[in-house]
């Protein structure tokens, strides 16, 4: 057994339930943690070169010394690896490394690595085992949990993908020491989302954080990671294939995706775009669902602390084009997540697109 027990959260599924282990420094115990699963098969770390240099070498050595047959596949960094070209290239490399049906992949990196590795694991040899070892805050609290993975095609982001769960998620908050500030804020955006849709205690913790001098190794941040992982696993356990409840995870995402697409996925991080999207959703919630004004003002005040980048003016035609292209649109009816109180999401099945645009435009005036 491990000298220091990790916090364990279980993602409960009809088949293939799996644990999320969280503890500072847990990477150092990875040999012990996975020992009982080592049946002399090949384990392959998939990691972008910068992350491999920071943490992969250490993990490689620990597993090597613990008797694992371990290989490394270094990949390029950045969203572009989530493509058919790189998918094929890395599948070939895995086969060259001797990967077979019994092999196990370890996705060490941010959400990009997790999505690509999960997609490879779900398709190579019709499915092999993999573990998520997320290193970005966004990946720790969101993308590594829930089994959704994808690659991008010209027609849009994440359009080709599968639902395929990992055997476990291993979260070491110490990885965050080296994470750039803008990526930390991106992750905080996804964390606060859980506060609005399912775990109001998150909002209380946020109000106590000192954003002028944020300590990423503080107990509050670790607590936020744990509550977020619990929140996501609760939702995924009830609705593993995004048919119903899981749609509430899209809170703030409809407008967020429009901002990301309009700025070419380059100027603003995903989490920050979602923060602005949540402001729009909260303002509409006040208009349509009588979310109290005080709650709205308070929420916008807290969300503004997470904004580092300005959002652009988006012409109405572009805004509506992106809006109707979103995956959450069915027969031109826009599914939009609102809240009628903090922690209580409501799925609106046919929101008026003009309200969304006008609210965005007014938010822009308010912020500038
Ligand atoms: N599958 C899902 O459910 C889901 C959910 C949300 C987002 N996503 C996907 O996740 C991706 C975004 O994830 P992301 O924000 O983690 O991006 P990312 O993986 O590109 O990581 C961001 C940057 O931070 C670096 N980085 C990561 N950890 C680091 C560390 N500890 N120290 C230093 N640098 C580090 C990465 O190398 C990269 O340059 C998108 O492709 C998105 O579509 C998937």
Coordinates of C-alpha atoms and ligand atoms in Angstrom, one line a residue:
X1 CA 0.0 0.0 0.0
X2 CA 1.1 3.6 -0.5
X3 CA 2.6 5.5 2.4
X4 CA 0.4 8.4 1.7
X5 CA -3.1 7.5 0.6
X6 CA -4.4 9.6 -2.3
X7 CA -7.9 11.1 -2.3
X8 CA -10.0 8.7 -4.4
X9 CA -13.0 9.6 -6.4
X10 CA -14.8 6.9 -8.4
X11 CA -16.4 7.4 -11.8
X12 CA -19.3 4.9 -11.5
X13 CA -20.3 3.4 -14.8
X14 CA -22.4 0.3 -15.7
X15 CA -19.2 -1.3 -17.0
X16 CA -15.7 -0.2 -16.5
X17 CA -16.0 2.1 -13.4
X18 CA -12.6 3.7 -12.6
X19 CA -10.9 5.7 -9.9
X20 CA -9.4 9.2 -10.0
X21 CA -6.5 9.4 -7.6
X22 CA -5.4 12.9 -6.4
X23 CA -2.4 13.7 -4.3
X24 CA 0.5 16.1 -4.4
X25 CA 3.6 14.1 -5.4
X26 CA 1.6 11.0 -6.4
X27 CA 3.7 10.7 -9.6
X28 CA 6.6 9.6 -7.3
X29 CA 4.5 6.6 -6.2
X30 CA 3.3 5.6 -9.7
X31 CA 5.4 2.4 -9.6
X32 CA 3.6 1.2 -6.4
X33 CA 0.2 2.5 -7.6
X34 CA 0.3 0.5 -10.9
X35 CA 2.4 -2.5 -9.6
X36 CA -0.6 -4.9 -9.3
X37 CA -1.5 -4.2 -13.0
X38 CA 1.9 -4.9 -14.4
X39 CA 1.7 -8.2 -16.2
X40 CA 4.9 -7.8 -18.2
X41 CA 3.0 -5.9 -21.0
X42 CA 4.5 -2.9 -22.7
X43 CA 3.6 0.5 -21.1
X44 CA 4.0 3.5 -23.4
X45 CA 4.1 7.1 -22.1
X46 CA 2.7 9.5 -24.7
X47 CA 3.8 13.1 -23.9
X48 CA 4.6 16.3 -25.7
X49 CA 8.4 16.9 -25.6
X50 CA 8.3 19.9 -23.1
X51 CA 6.2 17.8 -20.6
X52 CA 8.3 14.8 -21.2
X53 CA 11.4 16.8 -20.3
X54 CA 9.7 18.3 -17.2
X55 CA 8.1 15.1 -15.8
X56 CA 8.1 12.3 -18.3
X57 CA 11.8 11.4 -17.7
X58 CA 11.2 11.1 -14.0
X59 CA 8.1 8.9 -14.4
X60 CA 9.9 6.8 -17.1
X61 CA 12.8 6.2 -14.6
X62 CA 10.4 5.3 -11.7
X63 CA 8.5 2.8 -13.8
X64 CA 11.7 1.4 -15.3
X65 CA 13.2 0.9 -11.8
X66 CA 9.9 -0.7 -10.7
X67 CA 10.2 -3.4 -13.3
X68 CA 7.8 -2.1 -16.0
X69 CA 8.6 -2.6 -19.7
X70 CA 8.3 1.1 -20.5
X71 CA 8.6 3.0 -23.7
X72 CA 8.2 6.7 -24.6
X73 CA 6.4 8.3 -27.5
X74 CA 7.3 12.0 -27.6
X75 CA 4.7 14.0 -29.5
X76 CA 4.6 17.6 -30.8
X77 CA 3.0 20.2 -28.5
X78 CA -0.2 22.1 -29.4
X79 CA -3.7 21.6 -30.7
X80 CA -2.5 20.7 -34.2
X81 CA -1.6 17.2 -33.1
X82 CA -5.4 16.5 -32.7
X83 CA -5.6 15.7 -36.4
X84 CA -5.9 12.8 -38.7
X85 CA -2.3 13.3 -39.9
X86 CA -0.8 13.1 -36.4
X87 CA -3.2 10.3 -35.4
X88 CA -1.9 8.1 -38.2
X89 CA 1.7 9.2 -37.7
X90 CA 1.6 8.3 -33.9
X91 CA -0.3 5.0 -34.5
X92 CA 2.5 4.0 -36.8
X93 CA 5.2 5.0 -34.2
X94 CA 3.4 3.0 -31.5
X95 CA 3.4 -0.1 -33.7
X96 CA 7.1 0.5 -34.4
X97 CA 7.6 0.6 -30.6
X98 CA 6.1 -2.8 -30.3
X99 CA 2.7 -1.7 -29.1
X100 CA 0.1 -4.5 -29.2
X101 CA -3.3 -5.3 -27.9
X102 CA -2.0 -5.9 -24.3
X103 CA -0.1 -2.6 -24.2
X104 CA -1.1 0.2 -22.0
X105 CA -0.8 3.9 -22.9
X106 CA -0.1 6.7 -20.3
X107 CA -1.3 10.1 -21.5
X108 CA 1.0 12.6 -19.8
X109 CA 0.1 16.1 -20.7
X110 CA -2.7 18.6 -21.1
X111 CA -6.1 18.1 -22.6
X112 CA -4.7 17.9 -26.1
X113 CA -2.5 14.9 -25.2
X114 CA -5.4 13.3 -23.3
X115 CA -7.8 13.7 -26.2
X116 CA -5.4 12.4 -28.8
X117 CA -4.2 9.5 -26.6
X118 CA -7.8 8.6 -25.7
X119 CA -8.7 8.5 -29.3
X120 CA -5.7 6.4 -30.3
X121 CA -6.5 4.0 -27.3
X122 CA -10.1 3.7 -28.4
X123 CA -9.3 2.8 -32.0
X124 CA -5.8 1.1 -32.2
X125 CA -6.3 -2.7 -32.3
X126 CA -10.1 -1.9 -31.7
X127 CA -9.3 -0.6 -28.2
X128 CA -6.5 -0.8 -25.7
X129 CA -6.1 0.4 -22.1
X130 CA -4.9 3.8 -21.2
X131 CA -4.4 6.0 -18.2
X132 CA -4.9 9.8 -18.0
X133 CA -2.1 11.7 -16.2
X134 CA -3.2 15.3 -16.7
X135 CA -0.6 18.0 -16.2
X136 CA -2.7 21.2 -17.0
X137 CA -5.4 22.4 -14.6
X138 CA -8.0 22.2 -17.3
X139 CA -7.1 18.6 -18.0
X140 CA -7.1 17.7 -14.3
X141 CA -10.6 19.1 -13.7
X142 CA -12.3 18.5 -17.0
X143 CA -10.9 16.7 -20.1
X144 CA -9.2 13.7 -18.3
X145 CA -12.5 12.7 -16.7
X146 CA -15.4 11.3 -18.6
X147 CA -14.0 9.4 -21.5
X148 CA -14.7 11.9 -24.2
X149 CA -11.9 12.3 -26.7
X150 CA -11.6 13.7 -30.2
X151 CA -9.5 15.0 -33.0
X152 CA -10.2 18.0 -35.2
X153 CA -11.0 18.2 -38.9
X154 CA -11.2 21.3 -41.2
X155 CA -14.9 21.5 -40.7
X156 CA -14.6 21.9 -37.0
X157 CA -13.0 21.1 -33.6
X158 CA -13.6 17.7 -31.9
X159 CA -15.8 16.5 -34.8
X160 CA -14.3 13.0 -34.9
X161 CA -14.1 11.2 -31.5
X162 CA -15.3 8.4 -29.3
X163 CA -16.5 7.9 -25.7
X164 CA -13.8 5.6 -24.2
X165 CA -12.9 5.7 -20.6
X166 CA -9.4 5.4 -19.1
X167 CA -8.6 2.7 -16.5
X168 CA -7.8 5.5 -14.0
X169 CA -6.9 9.1 -13.8
X170 CA -3.8 10.1 -11.8
X171 CA -3.7 13.7 -10.7
X172 CA -0.6 15.3 -9.2
X173 CA -1.3 19.0 -8.4
X174 CA 2.5 19.5 -8.2
X175 CA 2.6 19.5 -12.0
X176 CA 0.9 22.9 -11.8
X177 CA 4.1 24.6 -10.5
X178 CA 5.3 24.9 -14.1
X179 CA 2.0 25.6 -15.8
X180 CA 1.9 29.1 -17.5
X181 CA -0.4 31.6 -15.8
X182 CA -2.8 31.9 -18.8
X183 CA -3.3 28.1 -18.7
X184 CA -4.0 28.3 -14.9
X185 CA -6.7 30.9 -15.6
X186 CA -8.1 28.7 -18.3
X187 CA -8.5 25.9 -15.8
X188 CA -10.0 28.2 -13.2
X189 CA -12.7 29.1 -15.7
X190 CA -13.8 25.4 -16.0
X191 CA -13.6 25.0 -12.2
X192 CA -15.9 28.0 -11.4
X193 CA -18.3 26.5 -14.0
X194 CA -18.9 23.5 -11.6
X195 CA -19.7 26.1 -8.9
X196 CA -22.5 27.5 -11.0
X197 CA -24.0 24.3 -12.1
X198 CA -23.5 21.7 -9.3
X199 CA -21.2 22.6 -6.4
X200 CA -21.9 26.1 -5.0
X201 CA -19.1 25.7 -2.4
X202 CA -16.7 26.3 -5.2
X203 CA -17.9 29.9 -5.6
X204 CA -17.3 30.4 -1.8
X205 CA -13.7 29.2 -2.1
X206 CA -13.2 31.4 -5.2
X207 CA -14.3 34.5 -3.2
X208 CA -11.5 33.8 -0.7
X209 CA -8.7 33.4 -3.3
X210 CA -6.1 36.2 -3.6
X211 CA -5.9 36.7 -7.3
X212 CA -3.1 39.3 -6.9
X213 CA -0.8 36.7 -5.6
X214 CA -2.3 33.3 -6.5
X215 CA -0.6 30.4 -4.8
X216 CA -1.2 27.4 -7.1
X217 CA 0.1 25.0 -4.5
X218 CA -2.3 26.2 -1.8
X219 CA -4.8 23.9 -0.1
X220 CA -7.7 25.9 -1.6
X221 CA -6.5 25.1 -5.1
X222 CA -6.2 21.4 -4.2
X223 CA -9.6 21.5 -2.7
X224 CA -11.0 23.1 -5.9
X225 CA -9.4 20.3 -8.0
X226 CA -11.0 17.6 -5.7
X227 CA -14.5 19.2 -5.7
X228 CA -14.3 19.7 -9.5
X229 CA -13.3 16.1 -10.1
X230 CA -16.1 15.0 -7.9
X231 CA -18.6 17.2 -9.7
X232 CA -17.6 16.0 -13.1
X233 CA -17.5 12.3 -12.1
X234 CA -21.0 12.7 -10.5
X235 CA -22.4 14.1 -13.8
X236 CA -20.6 11.5 -15.9
X237 CA -21.7 8.7 -13.7
X238 CA -25.3 9.6 -14.2
X239 CA -25.0 10.3 -17.9
X240 CA -21.9 8.8 -19.5
X241 CA -22.7 9.5 -23.1
X242 CA -23.9 13.1 -23.0
X243 CA -27.6 12.4 -23.7
X244 CA -29.1 14.5 -21.0
X245 CA -27.6 15.7 -17.7
X246 CA -24.1 15.9 -19.1
X247 CA -25.3 18.8 -21.3
X248 CA -25.2 21.1 -18.2
X249 CA -21.4 20.9 -18.6
X250 CA -21.9 23.2 -21.6
X251 CA -22.7 26.1 -19.3
X252 CA -21.0 29.1 -20.8
X253 CA -19.7 27.1 -23.7
X254 CA -22.1 28.2 -26.5
X255 CA -20.9 31.8 -26.4
X256 CA -17.4 30.6 -25.4
X257 CA -17.1 28.6 -28.6
X258 CA -18.1 31.5 -30.7
X259 CA -15.4 33.7 -29.1
X260 CA -12.8 31.0 -29.6
X261 CA -13.8 30.4 -33.2
X262 CA -14.0 34.1 -34.1
X263 CA -10.5 34.7 -32.6
X264 CA -9.1 31.6 -34.5
X265 CA -8.5 29.6 -31.3
X266 CA -5.4 31.7 -30.7
X267 CA -5.9 34.9 -28.7
X268 CA -8.0 33.6 -25.9
X269 CA -7.8 30.3 -23.9
X270 CA -10.8 28.0 -23.8
X271 CA -11.4 28.6 -20.1
X272 CA -11.4 32.3 -20.5
X273 CA -13.8 32.2 -23.4
X274 CA -16.1 30.1 -21.3
X275 CA -15.8 32.7 -18.5
X276 CA -17.2 35.3 -20.8
X277 CA -19.8 32.8 -22.0
X278 CA -20.9 32.2 -18.4
X279 CA -21.3 36.0 -18.0
X280 CA -23.7 36.0 -21.0
X281 CA -25.6 32.9 -19.6
X282 CA -25.9 34.5 -16.2
X283 CA -27.3 37.8 -17.7
X284 CA -29.8 35.8 -19.8
X285 CA -30.7 33.8 -16.7
X286 CA -31.6 37.1 -14.9
X287 CA -33.7 38.1 -17.8
X288 CA -35.5 34.9 -18.5
X289 CA -35.5 33.0 -15.2
X290 CA -35.5 35.8 -12.7
X291 CA -32.0 34.9 -11.3
X292 CA -31.8 37.6 -8.6
X293 CA -30.0 40.8 -9.6
X294 CA -27.7 40.6 -6.6
X295 CA -26.7 37.0 -7.5
X296 CA -26.1 38.1 -11.1
X297 CA -23.9 41.2 -10.1
X298 CA -22.0 39.2 -7.5
X299 CA -21.3 36.4 -10.0
X300 CA -20.2 38.8 -12.8
X301 CA -17.9 40.5 -10.3
X302 CA -16.2 37.1 -9.3
X303 CA -16.0 36.0 -13.0
X304 CA -14.3 39.3 -14.0
X305 CA -11.4 38.4 -11.8
X306 CA -10.6 35.5 -14.1
X307 CA -10.4 37.7 -17.3
X308 CA -7.0 38.7 -18.5
X309 CA -7.8 39.1 -22.2
X310 CA -10.3 41.4 -23.8
X311 CA -13.0 39.9 -26.0
X312 CA -13.6 41.3 -29.5
X313 CA -16.6 42.9 -31.1
X314 CA -18.2 40.2 -33.3
X315 CA -20.5 41.3 -36.2
X316 CA -24.0 39.9 -35.8
X317 CA -23.8 37.8 -39.0
X318 CA -20.6 36.1 -37.9
X319 CA -21.9 35.6 -34.4
X320 CA -25.1 33.9 -35.6
X321 CA -23.2 31.8 -38.2
X322 CA -21.0 30.4 -35.4
X323 CA -24.0 30.0 -33.1
X324 CA -25.9 27.8 -35.6
X325 CA -22.8 25.7 -36.4
X326 CA -22.5 24.7 -32.7
X327 CA -23.0 21.1 -31.8
X328 CA -25.7 22.1 -29.3
X329 CA -28.1 23.2 -32.1
X330 CA -30.7 20.7 -33.2
X331 CA -33.1 21.6 -36.1
X332 CA -32.0 25.2 -35.7
X333 CA -33.2 25.2 -32.1
X334 CA -30.4 26.3 -29.7
X335 CA -29.9 24.4 -26.5
X336 CA -28.6 26.8 -23.9
X337 CA -27.7 26.2 -20.3
X338 CA -29.1 28.8 -17.8
X339 CA -29.3 28.8 -14.0
X340 CA -32.2 29.9 -11.8
X341 CA -30.0 29.9 -8.7
X342 CA -26.4 29.0 -8.1
X343 CA -26.0 25.3 -8.4
X344 CA -29.3 24.8 -10.3
X345 CA -28.9 24.5 -14.1
X346 CA -31.9 24.7 -16.4
X347 CA -31.6 23.4 -20.0
X348 CA -33.4 25.9 -22.4
X349 CA -34.2 24.1 -25.6
X350 CA -34.9 27.0 -27.9
X351 CA -33.3 30.2 -26.9
X352 CA -33.8 33.2 -29.1
X353 CA -30.4 33.9 -30.9
X354 CA -31.0 37.7 -30.8
X355 CA -31.0 37.6 -27.0
X356 CA -27.7 35.8 -27.0
X357 CA -26.2 38.3 -29.4
X358 CA -27.6 41.4 -27.7
X359 CA -26.4 40.2 -24.3
X360 CA -22.9 39.6 -25.7
X361 CA -22.9 43.1 -27.3
X362 CA -24.0 44.7 -24.0
X363 CA -21.5 42.8 -22.0
X364 CA -18.8 44.1 -24.3
X365 CA -19.9 47.7 -23.7
X366 CA -20.0 47.1 -19.9
X367 CA -16.5 45.6 -19.9
X368 CA -14.7 48.1 -22.2
Ligands
LIG1 N1 -12.3 15.5 -23.7 C1 -12.9 16.4 -23.0 O1 -13.9 16.2 -22.3 C2 -12.4 17.8 -23.1 C3 -12.9 18.8 -22.3 C4 -12.3 20.1 -22.4 C5 -11.3 20.3 -23.2 N2 -10.9 19.3 -24.1 C6 -9.8 19.6 -25.0 O2 -8.6 19.9 -24.2 C7 -7.7 20.7 -25.0 C8 -7.2 21.8 -24.2 O3 -6.5 21.3 -23.1 P1 -5.4 22.2 -22.4 O4 -5.9 23.5 -22.1 O5 -4.8 21.3 -21.3 O6 -4.4 22.4 -23.6 P2 -2.9 21.7 -23.9 O7 -2.9 20.3 -23.7 O8 -2.5 22.3 -25.2 O9 -2.0 22.4 -22.8 C9 -1.8 23.8 -22.8 C10 -0.3 24.1 -22.8 O10 0.2 23.9 -21.5 C11 1.3 23.0 -21.5 N3 1.4 22.3 -20.3 C12 0.5 21.4 -19.8 N4 0.8 21.0 -18.6 C13 1.9 21.7 -18.2 C14 2.7 21.8 -17.0 N5 2.4 21.1 -15.9 N6 3.8 22.6 -17.0 C15 4.1 23.4 -18.1 N7 3.4 23.4 -19.2 C16 2.3 22.6 -19.3 C17 1.1 22.1 -22.7 O11 2.3 21.5 -23.2 C18 0.5 23.2 -23.7 O12 1.6 23.9 -24.3 C19 -8.5 21.1 -26.2 O13 -8.1 20.3 -27.3 C20 -10.0 20.8 -25.9 O14 -10.7 20.4 -27.0 C21 -11.4 18.1 -24.0

